[in-house]
Tab-separated table of C-alpha atoms and ligand atoms in Angstrom:
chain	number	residue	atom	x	y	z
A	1	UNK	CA	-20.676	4.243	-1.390
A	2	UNK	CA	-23.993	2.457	0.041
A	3	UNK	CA	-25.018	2.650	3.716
A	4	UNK	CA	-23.523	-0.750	4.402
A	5	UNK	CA	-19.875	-0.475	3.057
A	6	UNK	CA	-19.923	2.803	5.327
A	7	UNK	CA	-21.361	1.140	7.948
A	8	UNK	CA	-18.568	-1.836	7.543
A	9	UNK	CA	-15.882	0.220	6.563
A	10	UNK	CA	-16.810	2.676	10.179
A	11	UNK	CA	-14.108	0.635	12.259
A	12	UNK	CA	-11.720	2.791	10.091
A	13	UNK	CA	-12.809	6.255	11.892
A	14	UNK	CA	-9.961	7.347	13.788
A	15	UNK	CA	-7.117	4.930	12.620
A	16	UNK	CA	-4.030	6.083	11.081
A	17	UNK	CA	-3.545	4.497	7.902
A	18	UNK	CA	-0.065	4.354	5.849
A	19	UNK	CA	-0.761	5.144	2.384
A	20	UNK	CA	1.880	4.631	-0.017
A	21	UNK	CA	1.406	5.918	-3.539
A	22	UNK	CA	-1.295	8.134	-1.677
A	23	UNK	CA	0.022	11.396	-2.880
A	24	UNK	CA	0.116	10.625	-6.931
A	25	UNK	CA	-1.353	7.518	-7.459
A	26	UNK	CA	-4.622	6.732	-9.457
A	27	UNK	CA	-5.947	4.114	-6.731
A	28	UNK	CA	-4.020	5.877	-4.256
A	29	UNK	CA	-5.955	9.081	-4.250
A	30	UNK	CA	-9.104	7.864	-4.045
A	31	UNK	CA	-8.062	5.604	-1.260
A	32	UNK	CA	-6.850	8.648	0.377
A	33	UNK	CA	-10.332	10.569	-0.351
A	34	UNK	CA	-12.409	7.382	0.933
A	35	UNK	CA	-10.459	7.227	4.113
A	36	UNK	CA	-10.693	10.886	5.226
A	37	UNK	CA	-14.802	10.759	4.395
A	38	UNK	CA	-14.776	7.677	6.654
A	39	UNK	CA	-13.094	9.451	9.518
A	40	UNK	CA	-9.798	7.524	9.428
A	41	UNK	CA	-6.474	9.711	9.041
A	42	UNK	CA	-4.373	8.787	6.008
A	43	UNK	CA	-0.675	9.249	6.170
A	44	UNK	CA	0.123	9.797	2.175
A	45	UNK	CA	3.179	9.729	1.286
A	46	UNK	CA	5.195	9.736	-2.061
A	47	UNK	CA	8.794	8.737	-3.149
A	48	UNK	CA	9.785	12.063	-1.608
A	49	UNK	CA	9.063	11.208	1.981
A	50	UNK	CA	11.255	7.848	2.097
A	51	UNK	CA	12.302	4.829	-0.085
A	52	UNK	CA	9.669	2.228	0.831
A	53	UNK	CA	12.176	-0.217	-0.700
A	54	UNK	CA	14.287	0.664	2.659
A	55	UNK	CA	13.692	-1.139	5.576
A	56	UNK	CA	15.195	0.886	7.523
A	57	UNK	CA	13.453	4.208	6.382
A	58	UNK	CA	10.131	2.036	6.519
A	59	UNK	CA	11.088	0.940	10.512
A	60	UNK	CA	11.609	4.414	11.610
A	61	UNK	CA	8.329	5.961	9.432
A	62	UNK	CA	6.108	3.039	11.537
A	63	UNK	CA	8.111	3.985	14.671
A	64	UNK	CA	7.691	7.297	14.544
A	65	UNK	CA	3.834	7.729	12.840
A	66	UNK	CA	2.576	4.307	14.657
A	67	UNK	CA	0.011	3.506	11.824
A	68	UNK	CA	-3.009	0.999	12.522
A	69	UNK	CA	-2.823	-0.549	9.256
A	70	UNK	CA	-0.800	0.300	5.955
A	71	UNK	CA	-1.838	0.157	2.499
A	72	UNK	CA	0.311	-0.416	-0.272
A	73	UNK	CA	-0.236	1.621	-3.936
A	74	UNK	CA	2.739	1.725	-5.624
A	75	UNK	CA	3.580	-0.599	-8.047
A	76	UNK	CA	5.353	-0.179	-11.536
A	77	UNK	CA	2.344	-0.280	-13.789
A	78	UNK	CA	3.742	0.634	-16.823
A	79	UNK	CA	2.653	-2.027	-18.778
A	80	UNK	CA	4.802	-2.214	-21.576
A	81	UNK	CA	7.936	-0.628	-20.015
A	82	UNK	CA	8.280	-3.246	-18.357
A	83	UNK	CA	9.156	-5.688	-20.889
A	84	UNK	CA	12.608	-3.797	-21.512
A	85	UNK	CA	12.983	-2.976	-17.392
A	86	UNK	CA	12.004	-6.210	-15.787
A	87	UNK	CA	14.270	-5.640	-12.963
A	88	UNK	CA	12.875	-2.291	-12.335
A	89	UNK	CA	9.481	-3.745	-12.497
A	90	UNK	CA	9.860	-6.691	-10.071
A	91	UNK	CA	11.879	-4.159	-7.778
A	92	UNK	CA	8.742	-2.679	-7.229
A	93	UNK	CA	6.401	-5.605	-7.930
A	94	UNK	CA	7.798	-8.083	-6.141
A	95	UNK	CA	10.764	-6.651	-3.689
A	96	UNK	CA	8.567	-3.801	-2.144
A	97	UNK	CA	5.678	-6.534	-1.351
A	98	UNK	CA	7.661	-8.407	0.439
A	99	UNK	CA	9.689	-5.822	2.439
A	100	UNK	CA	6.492	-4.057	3.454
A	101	UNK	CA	4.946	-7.830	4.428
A	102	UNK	CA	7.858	-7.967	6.746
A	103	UNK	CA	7.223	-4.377	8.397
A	104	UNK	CA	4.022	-5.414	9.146
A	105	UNK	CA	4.540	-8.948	10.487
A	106	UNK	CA	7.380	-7.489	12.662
A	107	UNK	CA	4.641	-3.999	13.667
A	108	UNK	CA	1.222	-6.680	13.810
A	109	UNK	CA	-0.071	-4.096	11.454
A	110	UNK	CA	-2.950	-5.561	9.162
A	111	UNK	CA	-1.484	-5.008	5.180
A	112	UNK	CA	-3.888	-4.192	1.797
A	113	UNK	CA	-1.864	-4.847	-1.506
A	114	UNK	CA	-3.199	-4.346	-4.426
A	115	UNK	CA	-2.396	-6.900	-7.937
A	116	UNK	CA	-3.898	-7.486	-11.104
A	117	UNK	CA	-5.806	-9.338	-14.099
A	118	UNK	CA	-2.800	-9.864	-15.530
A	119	UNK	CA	-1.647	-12.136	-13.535
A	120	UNK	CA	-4.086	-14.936	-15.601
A	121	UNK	CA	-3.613	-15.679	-19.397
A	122	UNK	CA	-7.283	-14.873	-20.826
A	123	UNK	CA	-7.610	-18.781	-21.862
A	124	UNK	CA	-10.820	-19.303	-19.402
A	125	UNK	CA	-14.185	-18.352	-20.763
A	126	UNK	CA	-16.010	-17.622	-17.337
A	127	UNK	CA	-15.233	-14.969	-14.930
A	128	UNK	CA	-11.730	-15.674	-12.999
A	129	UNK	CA	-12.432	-16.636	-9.447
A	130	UNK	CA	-8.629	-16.092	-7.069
A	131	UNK	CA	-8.442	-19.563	-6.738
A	132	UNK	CA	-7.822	-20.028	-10.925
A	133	UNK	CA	-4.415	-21.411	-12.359
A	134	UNK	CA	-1.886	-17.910	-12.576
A	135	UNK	CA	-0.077	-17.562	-16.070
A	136	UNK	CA	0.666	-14.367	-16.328
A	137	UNK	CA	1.986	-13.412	-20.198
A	138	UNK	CA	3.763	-10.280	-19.179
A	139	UNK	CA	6.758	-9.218	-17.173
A	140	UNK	CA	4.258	-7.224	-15.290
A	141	UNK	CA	1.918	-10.035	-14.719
A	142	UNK	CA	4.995	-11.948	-13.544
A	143	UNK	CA	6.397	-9.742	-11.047
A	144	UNK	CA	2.338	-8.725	-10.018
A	145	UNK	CA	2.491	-12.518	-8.933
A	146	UNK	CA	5.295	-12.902	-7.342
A	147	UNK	CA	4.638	-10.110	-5.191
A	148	UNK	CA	1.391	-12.073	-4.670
A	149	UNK	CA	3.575	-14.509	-3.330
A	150	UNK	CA	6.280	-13.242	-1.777
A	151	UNK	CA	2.881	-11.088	0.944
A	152	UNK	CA	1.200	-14.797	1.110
A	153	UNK	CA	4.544	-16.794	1.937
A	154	UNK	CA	5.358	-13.247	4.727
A	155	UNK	CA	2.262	-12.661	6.017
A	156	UNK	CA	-0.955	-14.272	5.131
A	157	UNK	CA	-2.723	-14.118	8.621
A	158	UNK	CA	-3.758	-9.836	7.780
A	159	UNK	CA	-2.998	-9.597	4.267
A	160	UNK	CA	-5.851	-8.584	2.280
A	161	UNK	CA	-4.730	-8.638	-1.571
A	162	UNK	CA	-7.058	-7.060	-3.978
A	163	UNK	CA	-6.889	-7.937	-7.628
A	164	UNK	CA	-8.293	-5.307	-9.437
A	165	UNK	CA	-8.417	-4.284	-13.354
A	166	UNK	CA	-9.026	-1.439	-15.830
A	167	UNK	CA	-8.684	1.304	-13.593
A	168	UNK	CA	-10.688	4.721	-14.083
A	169	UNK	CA	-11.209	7.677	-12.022
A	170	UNK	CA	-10.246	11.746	-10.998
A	171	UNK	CA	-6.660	12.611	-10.390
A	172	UNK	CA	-4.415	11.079	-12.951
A	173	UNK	CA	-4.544	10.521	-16.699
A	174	UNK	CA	-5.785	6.821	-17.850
A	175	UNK	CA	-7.629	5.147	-20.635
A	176	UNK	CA	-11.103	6.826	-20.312
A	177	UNK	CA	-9.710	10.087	-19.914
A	178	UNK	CA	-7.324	9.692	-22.811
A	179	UNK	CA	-10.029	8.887	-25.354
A	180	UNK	CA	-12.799	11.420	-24.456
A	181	UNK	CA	-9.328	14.396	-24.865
A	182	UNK	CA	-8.475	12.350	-28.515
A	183	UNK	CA	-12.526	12.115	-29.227
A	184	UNK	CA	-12.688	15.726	-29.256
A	185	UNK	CA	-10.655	16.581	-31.823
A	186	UNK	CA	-10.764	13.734	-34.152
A	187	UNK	CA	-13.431	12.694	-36.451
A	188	UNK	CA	-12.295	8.438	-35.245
A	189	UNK	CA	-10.695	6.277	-33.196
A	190	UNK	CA	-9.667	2.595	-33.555
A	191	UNK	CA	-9.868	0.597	-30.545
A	192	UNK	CA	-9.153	-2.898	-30.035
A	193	UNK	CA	-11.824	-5.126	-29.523
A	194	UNK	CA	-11.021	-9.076	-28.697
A	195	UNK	CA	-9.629	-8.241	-25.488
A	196	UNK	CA	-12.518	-8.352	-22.393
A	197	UNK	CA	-12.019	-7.138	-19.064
A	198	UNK	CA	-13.470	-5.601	-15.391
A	199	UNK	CA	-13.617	-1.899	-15.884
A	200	UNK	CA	-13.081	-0.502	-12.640
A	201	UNK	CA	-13.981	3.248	-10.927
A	202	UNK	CA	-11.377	4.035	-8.258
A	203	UNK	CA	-13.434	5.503	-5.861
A	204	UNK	CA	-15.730	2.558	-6.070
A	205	UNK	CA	-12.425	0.047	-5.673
A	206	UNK	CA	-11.076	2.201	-2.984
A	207	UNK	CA	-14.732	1.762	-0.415
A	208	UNK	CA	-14.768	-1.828	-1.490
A	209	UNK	CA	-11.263	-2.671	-0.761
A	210	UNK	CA	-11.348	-0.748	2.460
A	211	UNK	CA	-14.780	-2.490	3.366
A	212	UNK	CA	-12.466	-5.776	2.713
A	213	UNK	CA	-9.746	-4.700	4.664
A	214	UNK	CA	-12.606	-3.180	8.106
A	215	UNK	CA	-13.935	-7.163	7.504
A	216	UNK	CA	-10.732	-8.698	9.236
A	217	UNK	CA	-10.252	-11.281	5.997
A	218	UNK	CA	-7.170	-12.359	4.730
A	219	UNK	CA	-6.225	-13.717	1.027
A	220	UNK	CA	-7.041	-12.923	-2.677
A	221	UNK	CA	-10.351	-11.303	-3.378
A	222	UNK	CA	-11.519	-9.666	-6.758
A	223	UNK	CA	-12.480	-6.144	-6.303
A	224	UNK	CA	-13.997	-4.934	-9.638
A	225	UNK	CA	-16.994	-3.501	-10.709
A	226	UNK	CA	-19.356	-5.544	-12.651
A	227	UNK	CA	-20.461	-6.337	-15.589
A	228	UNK	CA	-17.763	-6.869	-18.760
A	229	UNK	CA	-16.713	-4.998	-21.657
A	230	UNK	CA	-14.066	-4.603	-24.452
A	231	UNK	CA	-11.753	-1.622	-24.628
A	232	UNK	CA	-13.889	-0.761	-27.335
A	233	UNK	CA	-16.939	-1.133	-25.761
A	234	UNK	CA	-15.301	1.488	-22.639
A	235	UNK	CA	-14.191	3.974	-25.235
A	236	UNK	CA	-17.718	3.871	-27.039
A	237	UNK	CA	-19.293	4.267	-23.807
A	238	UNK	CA	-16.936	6.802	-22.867
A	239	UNK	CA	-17.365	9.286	-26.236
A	240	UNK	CA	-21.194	8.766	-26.221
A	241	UNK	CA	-21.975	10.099	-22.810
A	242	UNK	CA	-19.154	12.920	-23.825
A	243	UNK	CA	-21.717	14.011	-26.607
A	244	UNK	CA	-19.372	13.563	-28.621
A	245	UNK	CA	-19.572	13.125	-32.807
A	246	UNK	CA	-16.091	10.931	-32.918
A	247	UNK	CA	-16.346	7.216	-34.254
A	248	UNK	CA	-14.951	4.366	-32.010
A	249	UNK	CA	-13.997	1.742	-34.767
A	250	UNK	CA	-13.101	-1.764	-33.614
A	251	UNK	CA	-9.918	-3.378	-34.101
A	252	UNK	CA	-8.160	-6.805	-33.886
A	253	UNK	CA	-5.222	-6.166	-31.455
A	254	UNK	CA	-2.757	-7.534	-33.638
A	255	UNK	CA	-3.430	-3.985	-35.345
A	256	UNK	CA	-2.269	-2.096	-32.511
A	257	UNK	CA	1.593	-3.735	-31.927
A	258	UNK	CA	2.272	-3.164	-28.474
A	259	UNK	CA	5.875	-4.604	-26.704
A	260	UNK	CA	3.806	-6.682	-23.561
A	261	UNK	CA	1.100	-9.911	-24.324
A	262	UNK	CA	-2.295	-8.841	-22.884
A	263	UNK	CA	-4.973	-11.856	-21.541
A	264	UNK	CA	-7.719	-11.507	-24.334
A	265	UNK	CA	-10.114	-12.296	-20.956
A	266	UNK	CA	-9.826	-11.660	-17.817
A	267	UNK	CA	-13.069	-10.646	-16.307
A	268	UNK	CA	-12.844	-10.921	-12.246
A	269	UNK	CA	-15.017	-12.671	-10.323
A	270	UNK	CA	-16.267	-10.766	-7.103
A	271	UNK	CA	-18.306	-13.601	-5.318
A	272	UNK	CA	-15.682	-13.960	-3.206
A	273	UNK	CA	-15.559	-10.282	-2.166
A	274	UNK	CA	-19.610	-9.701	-1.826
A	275	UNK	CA	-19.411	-13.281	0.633
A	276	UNK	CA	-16.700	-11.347	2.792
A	277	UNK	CA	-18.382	-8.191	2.885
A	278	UNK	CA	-21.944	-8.240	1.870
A	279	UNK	CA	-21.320	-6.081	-0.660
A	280	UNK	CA	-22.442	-5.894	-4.316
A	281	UNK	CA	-19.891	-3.677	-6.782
A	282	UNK	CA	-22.095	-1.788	-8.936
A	283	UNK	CA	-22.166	-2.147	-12.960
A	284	UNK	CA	-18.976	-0.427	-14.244
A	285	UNK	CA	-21.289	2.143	-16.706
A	286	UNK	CA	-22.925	3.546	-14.062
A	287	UNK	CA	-19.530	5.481	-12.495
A	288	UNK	CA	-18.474	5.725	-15.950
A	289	UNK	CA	-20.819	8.134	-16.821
A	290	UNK	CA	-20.482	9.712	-13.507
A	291	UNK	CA	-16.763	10.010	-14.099
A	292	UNK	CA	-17.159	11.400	-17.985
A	293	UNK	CA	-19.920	13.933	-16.998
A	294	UNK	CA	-18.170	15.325	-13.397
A	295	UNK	CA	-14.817	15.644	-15.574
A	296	UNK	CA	-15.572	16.256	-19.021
A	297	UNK	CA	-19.021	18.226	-19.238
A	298	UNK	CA	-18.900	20.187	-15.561
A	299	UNK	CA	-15.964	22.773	-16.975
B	301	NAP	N1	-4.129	1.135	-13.521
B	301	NAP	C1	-4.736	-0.022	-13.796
B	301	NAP	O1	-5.500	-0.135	-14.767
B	301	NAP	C2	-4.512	-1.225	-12.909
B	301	NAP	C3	-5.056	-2.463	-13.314
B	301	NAP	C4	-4.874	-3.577	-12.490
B	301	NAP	C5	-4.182	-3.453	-11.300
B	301	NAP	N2	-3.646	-2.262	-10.942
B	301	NAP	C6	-2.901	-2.193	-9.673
B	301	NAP	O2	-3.486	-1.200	-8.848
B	301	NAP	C7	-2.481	-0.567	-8.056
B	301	NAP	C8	-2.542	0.938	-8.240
B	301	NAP	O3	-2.290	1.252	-9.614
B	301	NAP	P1	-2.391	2.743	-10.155
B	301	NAP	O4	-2.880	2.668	-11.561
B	301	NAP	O5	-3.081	3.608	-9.172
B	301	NAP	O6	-0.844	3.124	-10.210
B	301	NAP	P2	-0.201	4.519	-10.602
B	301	NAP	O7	-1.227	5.566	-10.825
B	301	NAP	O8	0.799	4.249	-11.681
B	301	NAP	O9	0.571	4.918	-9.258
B	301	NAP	C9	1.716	4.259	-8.886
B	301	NAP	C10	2.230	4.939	-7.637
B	301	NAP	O10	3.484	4.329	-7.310
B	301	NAP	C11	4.428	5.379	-7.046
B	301	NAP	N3	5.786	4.959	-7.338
B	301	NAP	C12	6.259	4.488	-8.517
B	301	NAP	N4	7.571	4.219	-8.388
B	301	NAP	C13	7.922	4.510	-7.102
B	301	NAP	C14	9.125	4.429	-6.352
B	301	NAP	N5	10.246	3.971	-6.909
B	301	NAP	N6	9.103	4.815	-5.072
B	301	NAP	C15	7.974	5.275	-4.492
B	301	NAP	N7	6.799	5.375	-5.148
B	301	NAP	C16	6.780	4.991	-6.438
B	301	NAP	C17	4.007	6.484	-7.974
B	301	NAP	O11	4.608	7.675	-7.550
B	301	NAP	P3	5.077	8.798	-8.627
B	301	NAP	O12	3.824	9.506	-9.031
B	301	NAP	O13	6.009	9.650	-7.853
B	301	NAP	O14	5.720	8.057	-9.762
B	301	NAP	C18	2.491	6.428	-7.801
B	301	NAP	O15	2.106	7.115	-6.626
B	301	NAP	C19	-1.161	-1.216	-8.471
B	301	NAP	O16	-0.857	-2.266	-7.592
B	301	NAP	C20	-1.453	-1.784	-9.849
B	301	NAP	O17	-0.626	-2.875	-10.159
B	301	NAP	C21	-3.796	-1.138	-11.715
């Protein structure tokens, strides 16, 4: 992280900060990592240490811990799952958002939620700014939304939600990881290639989203990194710094059937996030071939 998202992120040192999702999640990690090197003391916990679907549970944890602020990274991100276990999805999609937006407007304590690309339909052919038209095409991107909602109808005064994309990064499998492991033992790979998005670095979302939150904003911001790129272009990317021999051959996603509609854009806008907090997110490559080197060509 630069100087200034330290430096603007530093009103974190020595708060206690409710992590949920902080023990096995993807973003959750990192967030974890970024908030211990900024001094703050993360309170991780996992489906083991309460339902966060019980308000009850969730009344005693804040009674008994006393967080400053409480983050929120569980969601039901199985994409296509979902389709077939919509009530499972928006239990944790929409529900949990709106019982942890009542925990904190009862506690004062200021809530970061994290949502999606998915939530827009890929018809625009600029960069999504928060402000565009939702149409989500999935049961994901539905329940995403309404848990959008149900936080901004609760508690918009401290709610920071970050929409965020294409996650990569340490700690938990995902899409980079999965092609450089395939790349090395096959000769090529198809990926699809007419759908665009934000690729995203964890780490990187996790000091921008908690510079976001240390600003005192409230609302929808975009919190990728920049630039654009296909999944093709990622996996290309991806096998080339690996050193690796494997084609990446492009293909039309109606060649790969999958169960839930995907936008065929949605690049994020981050004006909105670098007017908040000064800060610029860095091109997506740039961590990418941080990420493929430290985990790939470091063993
Ligand atoms: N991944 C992406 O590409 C992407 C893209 C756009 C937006 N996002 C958003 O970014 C956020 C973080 O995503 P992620 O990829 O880090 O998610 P993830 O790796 O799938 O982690 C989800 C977390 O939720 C926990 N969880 C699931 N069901 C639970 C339950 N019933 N009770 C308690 N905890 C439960 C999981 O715990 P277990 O390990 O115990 O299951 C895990 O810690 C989400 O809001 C997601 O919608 C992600």
């Amino acid at each position: 992280m630069t100087a200034r998202a330290d430096s603007l992120a530093g009103n974190l040192a020595g708060k206690k900060v409710l992590v949920l999702g902080g023990r096995t999640g993807l973003l959750g990690r990192a967030l974890v990592e970024a908030l211990t090197r900024l001094g703050a003391e993360p309170l991780a916990v996992g489906r083991a240490d309460f339902d966060p679907l019980d308000p009850e549970a969730m009344a005693k944890f804040l009674d008994h811990n006393q967080p400053n602020l409480l983050i929120n990274a569980v969601a039901y991100t199985a994409v296509d799952k979902a389709e077939d276990e919509p009530e499972a999805a928006a239990l944790l999609n929409a529900t949990l958002p709106a019982v942890l937006a009542r925990a904190c407007r009862t506690a004062g304590l200021p809530l970061l939620h994290f949502s999606t690309d998915f939530v827009f339909d890929g018809t625009k052919a600029e960069p999504y700014v928060p402000e565009d038209a939702t149409n989500p095409l999935s049961v994901y991107g539905r329940t995403k939304l309404d848990g959008e909602r149900a936080i901004l109808d609760i508690f918009p005064e401290k709610s920071v939600i970050a929409r965020t994309a294409w996650l990569f990064g340490p700690g938990k499998g995902n899409f980079v990881h999965k092609i450089v492991s395939l790349a090395q033992t096959r000769e090529s790979l198809r990926v699809v290639h007419d759908q665009t998005g934000s690729p995203t670095f964890t780490p990187d979302l996790a000091d921008l989203a908690l510079a976001l939150l240390a600003s005192g904003k409230a609302g929808i911001f975009h919190v990728v990194n920049a630039g654009r790129a296909t999944w093709c272009d990622l996996a290309r990317e991806a096998v080339k710094t690996a050193g690796l021999a494997c084609q990446v051959l492009p293909i039309r996603t109606d060649q790969y059937p999958v169960k839930a509609k995907r936008p065929p854009f949605s690049v994020l806008d981050t004006k909105a996030l670098t007017e908040a907090t000064g800060l610029v997110p860095r091109p997506w490559e740039e961590p990418l071939r941080e990420y493929v080197r430290e985990e790939f060509l470091k063993k």
